[in-house]
Amino acid sequence: MFKTIKDIDNLLKKHTEYRKGCLNLIASENYSSEIVRSYLSSDLGNRYGCYTTEDPSDREYTGNKYIHEIEMNTQKLAKDVFGGKYADLRPISGHMAGMAVVLGILEPHELVIEVSLEDWGHGLVGPMRQVSQFGETIKVEYMKFDQDRAVDAEALKKMAKELKPKLIIFGGSGTLFPEPVRELRQIADEYGIILAYDASHVTGLIAGKVFPNPLNEGADIMFGSTHKSFPGPQGGFIVSNRKDLIEKIGNTLSPSLVTSHHLNRIPAFAASLLEMKEYGHEYGVQIIKNSKALAKAMTKRGFNVLGADRGYTETHLILVDVGEYCSQMPGKLLERAKILCSDDFSGASPQIRVGTPEVTRRGMTEEDMDYIAELFRRVLIDNEDVDVISKDVEAFVAKYQELKYAF
Ligand SMILES: *Cc1c(COP(=O)(O)O)cnc(C)c1O
């Protein structure tokens, strides 16, 4: 148990020092700028800003004079960056944004098609079925992927025609290539299907205009997290060009799922939106260069990197099938070498997911990816002593403590 402030301070300092010495390749994390971090500790973190979805100026609490202005200006900025007519910034996380979309759109017993956990789906709807209230009322099916880990558009079209879902949710936690949103638009119109895009992972790439904007491709709604490839504070957002949908979803979100919407995120998000307007493209271009370079370097060292026939990846991450080398948890072994990434055992063979957002923000480029691939080889293929490797990792990351593409 903590007894004094000093105890808390000490442990926080230890955490910061520890993470400073780690090579962070977790695709769903990022390093935000000092200005973003400082706004998170502003007075807004202790205020309420509840409003009615139809009229954000209709605020339940008093004292919201400037809060309203800050929130509306941030909304405008989000609409500008993501190219949607309407935005809702109240979801406190990407998952919460997705819940609001699912519960706002589906009537009981209607079907949704999403990405399965085995295919690096986030599990927005599937796990909801374990909640007894939803178990029998929410129906879910999963889209199929091809050999190269891209969504099989033809199979999805066929599935949509046969099963007539109410909602299709594109996007997952292991997206390597743009999804066939455009290809599904006509069928969606014919069958009255709503197309949603879960951009949690690729928000930063969309903001940087290096990944197709789903709203331009025909998605009715886009939602996601603000802290993965997008280097903002932790939080969520929803954008759409359809007023009816944004209102329906907003009215589900509030007051059923969110009441205090953690207002300190809002100016922090605004700062990162401005940052992305300024540097997002350059940042996104380098992220993709780094991912491709890492994929090639890992392949050269004997790893089975997925998506080879399509150039491995068009995003901030690569997927590596490590079944040949690892029987136990590769993520935990890599962690002992101070290399952080995600692993997954739900499919036929264990995979690791390696992401480039944070190392790109820290200033790493293509040559550094070659060294990173070498580190992976030493841990997973050569089975070198992880304590020895961790010292090399510390020395390597010590050279990259600045922050690029940031104010
Ligand atoms: C991370 C993730 C989420 C959840 O976002 P949080 O901000 O962690 O709540 C939702 N969908 C996908 C595809 C994700 O990768």
Short mmCIF file of C-alpha atoms and ligand atoms in Angstrom, two decimals:
data_model
loop_
_atom_site.label_atom_id
_atom_site.label_comp_id
_atom_site.label_asym_id
_atom_site.label_seq_id
_atom_site.Cartn_x
_atom_site.Cartn_y
_atom_site.Cartn_z
CA MET A 1 0.00 0.00 0.00
CA PHE A 2 1.24 3.53 -0.72
CA LYS A 3 1.80 5.54 2.47
CA THR A 4 3.17 8.83 1.19
CA ILE A 5 3.29 10.89 -1.98
CA LYS A 6 6.96 10.07 -2.21
CA ASP A 7 6.13 6.38 -2.59
CA ILE A 8 3.87 7.13 -5.53
CA ASP A 9 6.48 9.45 -7.02
CA ASN A 10 9.16 6.81 -6.75
CA LEU A 11 7.19 4.17 -8.54
CA LEU A 12 6.15 6.55 -11.29
CA LYS A 13 9.77 7.57 -11.77
CA LYS A 14 10.75 3.91 -11.97
CA HIS A 15 8.11 3.33 -14.60
CA THR A 16 9.27 6.29 -16.68
CA GLU A 17 12.91 5.24 -16.48
CA TYR A 18 12.05 1.63 -17.31
CA ARG A 19 9.97 2.58 -20.36
CA LYS A 20 12.68 4.99 -21.51
CA GLY A 21 15.02 2.01 -21.80
CA CYS A 22 12.54 -0.17 -23.73
CA LEU A 23 12.17 -0.39 -27.47
CA ASN A 24 8.44 0.20 -27.90
CA LEU A 25 7.03 -1.55 -30.96
CA ILE A 26 3.50 -1.91 -29.61
CA ALA A 27 1.33 -0.85 -32.55
CA SER A 28 -1.45 0.52 -30.32
CA GLU A 29 0.76 2.87 -28.32
CA ASN A 30 2.48 6.11 -29.08
CA TYR A 31 4.39 8.91 -27.43
CA SER A 32 2.51 12.20 -27.19
CA SER A 33 4.08 15.66 -27.12
CA GLU A 34 4.75 17.61 -23.93
CA ILE A 35 1.94 20.05 -24.78
CA VAL A 36 -0.56 17.17 -25.08
CA ARG A 37 0.65 15.77 -21.75
CA SER A 38 0.41 19.13 -20.04
CA TYR A 39 -3.17 19.76 -21.23
CA LEU A 40 -4.19 16.46 -19.67
CA SER A 41 -3.49 17.94 -16.25
CA SER A 42 -5.60 21.07 -16.90
CA ASP A 43 -8.63 22.09 -14.83
CA LEU A 44 -10.92 20.45 -17.38
CA GLY A 45 -10.06 17.06 -15.92
CA ASN A 46 -12.27 17.86 -12.94
CA ARG A 47 -15.29 19.30 -14.74
CA TYR A 48 -18.49 18.01 -16.26
CA GLY A 49 -19.55 18.92 -19.78
CA CYS A 50 -22.67 16.84 -20.47
CA TYR A 51 -24.78 18.14 -23.36
CA THR A 52 -27.73 17.00 -25.44
CA THR A 53 -26.69 15.35 -28.69
CA GLU A 54 -28.96 17.55 -30.82
CA ASP A 55 -27.68 20.77 -29.27
CA PRO A 56 -24.21 20.81 -27.66
CA SER A 57 -24.84 24.34 -26.35
CA ASP A 58 -27.61 22.85 -24.21
CA ARG A 59 -25.35 21.97 -21.28
CA GLU A 60 -26.58 20.24 -18.18
CA TYR A 61 -23.95 21.82 -15.91
CA THR A 62 -23.23 25.50 -15.33
CA GLY A 63 -19.71 26.85 -15.60
CA ASN A 64 -19.32 25.54 -19.15
CA LYS A 65 -18.81 28.89 -20.89
CA TYR A 66 -15.28 28.16 -22.13
CA ILE A 67 -15.57 24.39 -22.00
CA HIS A 68 -18.25 24.61 -24.70
CA GLU A 69 -16.04 26.81 -26.85
CA ILE A 70 -13.02 24.52 -26.41
CA GLU A 71 -15.08 21.45 -27.28
CA MET A 72 -16.76 22.98 -30.32
CA ASN A 73 -13.47 24.29 -31.71
CA THR A 74 -11.95 20.83 -31.25
CA GLN A 75 -14.95 19.26 -32.98
CA LYS A 76 -14.46 21.61 -35.93
CA LEU A 77 -10.80 20.70 -36.11
CA ALA A 78 -11.63 16.96 -36.00
CA LYS A 79 -14.17 17.41 -38.81
CA ASP A 80 -11.57 19.27 -40.82
CA VAL A 81 -8.83 16.64 -40.31
CA PHE A 82 -11.08 13.60 -40.84
CA GLY A 83 -13.28 15.14 -43.53
CA GLY A 84 -16.70 14.52 -41.94
CA LYS A 85 -19.66 16.86 -41.50
CA TYR A 86 -20.38 15.73 -37.95
CA ALA A 87 -18.19 14.69 -35.03
CA ASP A 88 -18.71 13.41 -31.51
CA LEU A 89 -15.74 13.50 -29.16
CA ARG A 90 -17.48 12.18 -26.08
CA PRO A 91 -16.43 8.51 -26.31
CA ILE A 92 -13.71 8.17 -23.69
CA SER A 93 -12.04 5.39 -25.70
CA GLY A 94 -12.16 3.72 -29.09
CA HIS A 95 -13.95 0.75 -27.62
CA MET A 96 -16.64 2.99 -26.14
CA ALA A 97 -17.06 4.70 -29.53
CA GLY A 98 -17.57 1.27 -31.11
CA MET A 99 -20.08 0.20 -28.44
CA ALA A 100 -22.13 3.32 -29.12
CA VAL A 101 -22.11 2.59 -32.85
CA VAL A 102 -23.13 -1.04 -32.37
CA LEU A 103 -25.81 -0.39 -29.76
CA GLY A 104 -27.06 2.73 -31.53
CA ILE A 105 -27.55 1.07 -34.89
CA LEU A 106 -28.56 -2.52 -34.20
CA GLU A 107 -32.05 -3.55 -33.23
CA PRO A 108 -32.33 -6.80 -31.24
CA HIS A 109 -31.51 -9.91 -33.33
CA GLU A 110 -30.01 -7.97 -36.21
CA LEU A 111 -26.69 -9.18 -37.57
CA VAL A 112 -23.32 -7.46 -37.63
CA ILE A 113 -20.25 -8.59 -39.59
CA GLU A 114 -16.87 -7.71 -38.06
CA VAL A 115 -13.27 -8.96 -37.97
CA SER A 116 -12.77 -12.06 -35.82
CA LEU A 117 -10.26 -12.26 -32.97
CA GLU A 118 -8.35 -14.93 -34.93
CA ASP A 119 -7.81 -12.35 -37.68
CA TRP A 120 -6.62 -9.67 -35.24
CA GLY A 121 -10.08 -8.21 -34.76
CA HIS A 122 -10.49 -6.09 -31.65
CA GLY A 123 -13.53 -8.03 -30.57
CA LEU A 124 -16.04 -5.22 -30.48
CA VAL A 125 -19.17 -7.32 -30.86
CA GLY A 126 -18.03 -10.95 -30.42
CA PRO A 127 -17.13 -10.62 -26.72
CA MET A 128 -20.38 -8.73 -26.04
CA ARG A 129 -22.17 -12.03 -26.55
CA GLN A 130 -20.63 -13.23 -23.29
CA VAL A 131 -22.65 -10.57 -21.48
CA SER A 132 -25.87 -12.40 -20.75
CA GLN A 133 -28.12 -9.48 -21.71
CA PHE A 134 -26.57 -9.38 -25.19
CA GLY A 135 -25.87 -13.08 -25.66
CA GLU A 136 -29.10 -13.82 -27.44
CA THR A 137 -29.89 -10.46 -28.95
CA ILE A 138 -26.68 -9.65 -30.80
CA LYS A 139 -25.78 -11.76 -33.82
CA VAL A 140 -22.29 -11.65 -35.24
CA GLU A 141 -20.46 -13.16 -38.22
CA TYR A 142 -16.88 -12.62 -39.32
CA MET A 143 -15.37 -11.43 -42.60
CA LYS A 144 -12.75 -13.62 -44.26
CA PHE A 145 -9.16 -12.78 -45.10
CA ASP A 146 -7.06 -13.97 -48.01
CA GLN A 147 -3.53 -15.50 -48.01
CA ASP A 148 -1.94 -12.07 -47.77
CA ARG A 149 -4.00 -10.94 -44.79
CA ALA A 150 -6.25 -8.61 -46.81
CA VAL A 151 -10.06 -8.77 -46.48
CA ASP A 152 -11.53 -11.06 -49.15
CA ALA A 153 -13.87 -8.59 -50.89
CA GLU A 154 -15.67 -11.16 -53.04
CA ALA A 155 -16.38 -13.42 -50.09
CA LEU A 156 -17.66 -10.45 -48.09
CA LYS A 157 -19.97 -9.34 -50.90
CA LYS A 158 -21.41 -12.83 -51.10
CA MET A 159 -21.82 -12.97 -47.33
CA ALA A 160 -23.56 -9.58 -47.27
CA LYS A 161 -26.05 -10.66 -49.96
CA GLU A 162 -26.81 -13.94 -48.27
CA LEU A 163 -26.92 -12.88 -44.63
CA LYS A 164 -28.21 -9.29 -45.04
CA PRO A 165 -26.48 -7.80 -41.98
CA LYS A 166 -27.59 -4.45 -40.61
CA LEU A 167 -24.03 -3.37 -40.02
CA ILE A 168 -20.56 -4.18 -41.36
CA ILE A 169 -17.60 -2.98 -39.29
CA PHE A 170 -14.32 -2.79 -41.17
CA GLY A 171 -10.99 -2.40 -39.45
CA GLY A 172 -9.10 -4.36 -36.84
CA SER A 173 -5.98 -4.39 -34.74
CA GLY A 174 -3.85 -6.03 -37.39
CA THR A 175 -4.75 -4.07 -40.54
CA LEU A 176 -2.00 -4.44 -43.13
CA PHE A 177 -3.88 -3.22 -46.22
CA PRO A 178 -6.85 -0.90 -46.89
CA GLU A 179 -10.22 -2.67 -46.61
CA PRO A 180 -12.71 -2.98 -49.52
CA VAL A 181 -15.12 -0.29 -48.29
CA ARG A 182 -15.73 1.09 -51.77
CA GLU A 183 -16.41 -2.40 -53.14
CA LEU A 184 -19.21 -2.93 -50.61
CA ARG A 185 -20.95 0.43 -51.07
CA GLN A 186 -23.34 -0.64 -53.82
CA ILE A 187 -24.47 -3.78 -52.00
CA ALA A 188 -24.87 -1.71 -48.83
CA ASP A 189 -27.20 0.63 -50.71
CA GLU A 190 -29.20 -2.23 -52.21
CA TYR A 191 -29.63 -4.08 -48.93
CA GLY A 192 -29.78 -1.17 -46.50
CA ILE A 193 -26.53 -2.08 -44.74
CA ILE A 194 -24.66 0.53 -42.68
CA LEU A 195 -20.91 0.54 -43.29
CA ALA A 196 -18.80 1.52 -40.29
CA TYR A 197 -15.04 1.78 -40.14
CA ASP A 198 -13.16 1.14 -36.90
CA ALA A 199 -10.11 3.31 -37.47
CA SER A 200 -8.64 2.80 -33.99
CA HIS A 201 -5.31 1.66 -35.34
CA VAL A 202 -5.05 3.74 -38.51
CA THR A 203 -6.44 7.09 -37.31
CA GLY A 204 -3.00 8.71 -37.54
CA LEU A 205 -2.43 7.38 -41.05
CA ILE A 206 -5.82 8.70 -42.16
CA ALA A 207 -5.09 12.10 -40.59
CA GLY A 208 -1.73 12.09 -42.39
CA LYS A 209 -3.45 11.17 -45.68
CA VAL A 210 -1.30 8.10 -46.25
CA PHE A 211 -4.21 5.65 -45.84
CA PRO A 212 -7.60 5.95 -47.64
CA ASN A 213 -10.13 7.96 -45.64
CA PRO A 214 -13.04 5.52 -45.13
CA LEU A 215 -15.60 8.34 -45.33
CA ASN A 216 -14.36 9.14 -48.84
CA GLU A 217 -14.51 5.44 -49.70
CA GLY A 218 -18.19 5.25 -48.80
CA ALA A 219 -18.27 4.40 -45.08
CA ASP A 220 -21.26 5.86 -43.25
CA ILE A 221 -19.40 6.18 -39.96
CA MET A 222 -15.82 6.21 -38.87
CA PHE A 223 -14.80 5.85 -35.24
CA GLY A 224 -11.71 4.96 -33.28
CA SER A 225 -9.03 5.73 -30.73
CA THR A 226 -6.96 8.89 -30.59
CA HIS A 227 -3.76 7.35 -29.21
CA LYS A 228 -2.47 4.59 -31.50
CA SER A 229 -0.98 5.64 -34.84
CA PHE A 230 -2.58 9.00 -33.96
CA PRO A 231 -0.29 10.40 -31.26
CA GLY A 232 -2.94 12.01 -29.08
CA PRO A 233 -4.23 11.52 -25.53
CA GLN A 234 -6.05 8.24 -24.85
CA GLY A 235 -9.63 8.66 -26.02
CA GLY A 236 -12.16 8.04 -28.75
CA PHE A 237 -14.08 9.83 -31.50
CA ILE A 238 -16.87 9.31 -34.04
CA VAL A 239 -17.26 11.15 -37.36
CA SER A 240 -19.91 10.86 -40.06
CA ASN A 241 -21.54 12.72 -42.91
CA ARG A 242 -24.95 11.50 -41.80
CA LYS A 243 -26.80 13.59 -39.23
CA ASP A 244 -29.35 10.85 -38.52
CA LEU A 245 -26.61 8.36 -37.65
CA ILE A 246 -24.46 10.69 -35.57
CA GLU A 247 -27.54 11.66 -33.53
CA LYS A 248 -28.68 8.09 -33.06
CA ILE A 249 -25.21 7.04 -31.94
CA GLY A 250 -24.77 10.15 -29.78
CA ASN A 251 -28.04 9.48 -28.00
CA THR A 252 -26.91 5.93 -27.27
CA LEU A 253 -23.54 7.09 -26.06
CA SER A 254 -24.95 9.69 -23.73
CA PRO A 255 -26.39 9.20 -21.21
CA SER A 256 -26.31 5.38 -21.44
CA LEU A 257 -22.59 4.71 -21.84
CA VAL A 258 -20.80 7.94 -20.94
CA THR A 259 -21.72 10.81 -18.64
CA SER A 260 -18.48 12.56 -17.66
CA HIS A 261 -16.54 12.54 -20.90
CA HIS A 262 -13.11 13.27 -19.40
CA LEU A 263 -12.85 16.83 -20.71
CA ASN A 264 -9.10 17.14 -20.21
CA ARG A 265 -8.74 14.96 -23.32
CA ILE A 266 -10.36 17.63 -25.46
CA PRO A 267 -7.69 20.39 -25.56
CA ALA A 268 -5.03 17.64 -25.62
CA PHE A 269 -6.73 16.10 -28.65
CA ALA A 270 -6.96 19.56 -30.26
CA ALA A 271 -3.22 20.04 -29.83
CA SER A 272 -2.49 16.69 -31.48
CA LEU A 273 -4.92 17.44 -34.32
CA LEU A 274 -3.02 20.66 -35.01
CA GLU A 275 0.22 18.75 -34.79
CA MET A 276 -1.03 16.23 -37.34
CA LYS A 277 -2.20 19.02 -39.67
CA GLU A 278 1.33 20.33 -39.60
CA TYR A 279 3.43 17.13 -39.59
CA GLY A 280 0.97 14.27 -40.15
CA HIS A 281 1.82 13.59 -43.75
CA GLU A 282 5.56 13.53 -43.24
CA TYR A 283 5.08 11.34 -40.15
CA GLY A 284 2.75 8.94 -41.98
CA VAL A 285 5.08 8.58 -44.95
CA GLN A 286 7.99 7.69 -42.65
CA ILE A 287 5.87 5.22 -40.65
CA ILE A 288 5.04 3.25 -43.78
CA LYS A 289 8.64 3.38 -45.01
CA ASN A 290 9.76 2.04 -41.65
CA SER A 291 7.15 -0.76 -41.61
CA LYS A 292 8.15 -1.91 -45.08
CA ALA A 293 11.86 -1.69 -44.26
CA LEU A 294 11.31 -3.70 -41.07
CA ALA A 295 9.33 -6.35 -42.97
CA LYS A 296 12.12 -6.73 -45.53
CA ALA A 297 14.85 -6.82 -42.90
CA MET A 298 12.99 -9.47 -40.89
CA THR A 299 12.39 -11.55 -44.02
CA LYS A 300 16.09 -11.33 -44.84
CA ARG A 301 16.85 -12.74 -41.39
CA GLY A 302 14.64 -15.75 -41.85
CA PHE A 303 11.30 -14.60 -40.44
CA ASN A 304 7.97 -15.41 -42.06
CA VAL A 305 6.48 -11.92 -42.47
CA LEU A 306 2.87 -12.03 -43.66
CA GLY A 307 1.51 -10.20 -46.70
CA ALA A 308 4.68 -10.77 -48.76
CA ASP A 309 2.92 -10.84 -52.14
CA ARG A 310 1.39 -7.43 -51.53
CA GLY A 311 4.55 -5.78 -50.24
CA TYR A 312 4.01 -6.83 -46.61
CA THR A 313 2.13 -3.78 -45.34
CA GLU A 314 0.60 -0.39 -46.12
CA THR A 315 0.24 0.59 -42.47
CA HIS A 316 2.09 1.18 -39.21
CA LEU A 317 2.46 -2.53 -38.43
CA ILE A 318 3.69 -5.87 -39.67
CA LEU A 319 2.58 -9.38 -38.70
CA VAL A 320 5.11 -12.18 -38.33
CA ASP A 321 4.26 -15.87 -38.06
CA VAL A 322 6.72 -17.17 -35.47
CA GLY A 323 5.35 -20.69 -35.21
CA GLU A 324 8.58 -22.11 -36.58
CA TYR A 325 10.65 -20.65 -33.72
CA CYS A 326 8.44 -20.19 -30.71
CA SER A 327 6.51 -22.68 -28.73
CA GLN A 328 6.04 -20.40 -25.71
CA MET A 329 5.06 -16.75 -25.47
CA PRO A 330 7.36 -14.73 -27.76
CA GLY A 331 6.02 -11.45 -26.34
CA LYS A 332 7.15 -12.28 -22.80
CA LEU A 333 10.57 -13.42 -24.01
CA LEU A 334 11.03 -10.22 -26.03
CA GLU A 335 9.95 -8.20 -23.00
CA ARG A 336 12.85 -9.65 -21.05
CA ALA A 337 15.11 -8.24 -23.77
CA LYS A 338 13.28 -4.88 -23.30
CA ILE A 339 11.59 -5.18 -26.70
CA LEU A 340 7.86 -4.50 -26.43
CA CYS A 341 5.37 -5.81 -28.98
CA SER A 342 2.18 -7.89 -29.06
CA ASP A 343 1.71 -11.59 -29.69
CA ASP A 344 -1.34 -13.63 -30.56
CA PHE A 345 -2.11 -17.31 -30.19
CA SER A 346 -5.73 -17.42 -31.30
CA GLY A 347 -5.04 -18.48 -34.90
CA ALA A 348 -3.43 -21.61 -36.29
CA SER A 349 0.12 -20.43 -35.60
CA PRO A 350 1.52 -17.87 -33.11
CA GLN A 351 2.14 -14.42 -34.52
CA ILE A 352 3.77 -11.25 -33.35
CA ARG A 353 2.57 -7.78 -34.29
CA VAL A 354 5.27 -5.17 -34.59
CA GLY A 355 4.32 -1.49 -34.89
CA THR A 356 6.34 1.53 -35.95
CA PRO A 357 4.44 4.63 -34.69
CA GLU A 358 6.43 5.32 -31.54
CA VAL A 359 9.89 4.55 -32.94
CA THR A 360 9.06 6.79 -35.91
CA ARG A 361 8.07 9.64 -33.57
CA ARG A 362 11.36 9.02 -31.78
CA GLY A 363 13.23 9.65 -35.02
CA MET A 364 14.09 6.16 -36.26
CA THR A 365 14.37 5.55 -39.99
CA GLU A 366 14.93 2.64 -42.38
CA GLU A 367 18.47 1.77 -41.26
CA ASP A 368 17.29 1.47 -37.68
CA MET A 369 14.74 -1.10 -38.81
CA ASP A 370 17.59 -3.30 -39.93
CA TYR A 371 19.08 -3.21 -36.43
CA ILE A 372 15.66 -3.93 -34.90
CA ALA A 373 15.26 -6.98 -37.16
CA GLU A 374 18.66 -8.16 -35.94
CA LEU A 375 17.49 -7.83 -32.32
CA PHE A 376 14.42 -9.95 -33.09
CA ARG A 377 16.64 -12.56 -34.68
CA ARG A 378 18.94 -12.69 -31.66
CA VAL A 379 16.01 -13.23 -29.30
CA LEU A 380 13.70 -15.49 -31.27
CA ILE A 381 15.92 -17.43 -33.69
CA ASP A 382 19.41 -17.45 -32.16
CA ASN A 383 18.11 -17.75 -28.58
CA GLU A 384 20.85 -15.49 -27.27
CA ASP A 385 20.81 -14.51 -23.59
CA VAL A 386 18.04 -11.91 -23.24
CA ASP A 387 19.88 -10.09 -20.45
CA VAL A 388 22.77 -9.41 -22.79
CA ILE A 389 20.42 -8.25 -25.56
CA SER A 390 18.53 -5.95 -23.18
CA LYS A 391 21.75 -3.97 -22.59
CA ASP A 392 22.11 -3.46 -26.35
CA VAL A 393 18.47 -2.39 -26.57
CA GLU A 394 18.99 0.20 -23.83
CA ALA A 395 22.05 1.61 -25.58
CA PHE A 396 20.17 1.71 -28.88
CA VAL A 397 17.05 3.51 -27.62
CA ALA A 398 19.16 5.98 -25.61
CA LYS A 399 20.06 7.56 -28.96
CA TYR A 400 16.39 8.26 -29.72
CA GLN A 401 14.94 10.26 -26.86
CA GLU A 402 13.81 13.32 -28.87
CA LEU A 403 10.41 13.68 -30.43
CA LYS A 404 9.88 14.30 -34.13
CA TYR A 405 6.75 15.46 -35.99
CA ALA A 406 5.76 17.28 -32.81
CA PHE A 407 5.36 20.86 -31.58
C1 LIG B 1 -7.67 -0.60 -29.74
C2 LIG B 1 -8.87 -0.91 -30.53
C3 LIG B 1 -10.12 -0.56 -30.06
C4 LIG B 1 -10.35 -0.05 -28.66
O1 LIG B 1 -9.83 1.16 -28.45
P1 LIG B 1 -9.55 1.69 -26.96
O2 LIG B 1 -9.24 3.11 -27.23
O3 LIG B 1 -8.45 0.87 -26.43
O4 LIG B 1 -10.81 1.52 -26.19
C5 LIG B 1 -11.21 -0.76 -30.89
N1 LIG B 1 -11.08 -1.31 -32.10
C6 LIG B 1 -9.87 -1.67 -32.58
C7 LIG B 1 -9.79 -2.25 -33.94
C8 LIG B 1 -8.73 -1.51 -31.81
O5 LIG B 1 -7.55 -1.88 -32.28
#
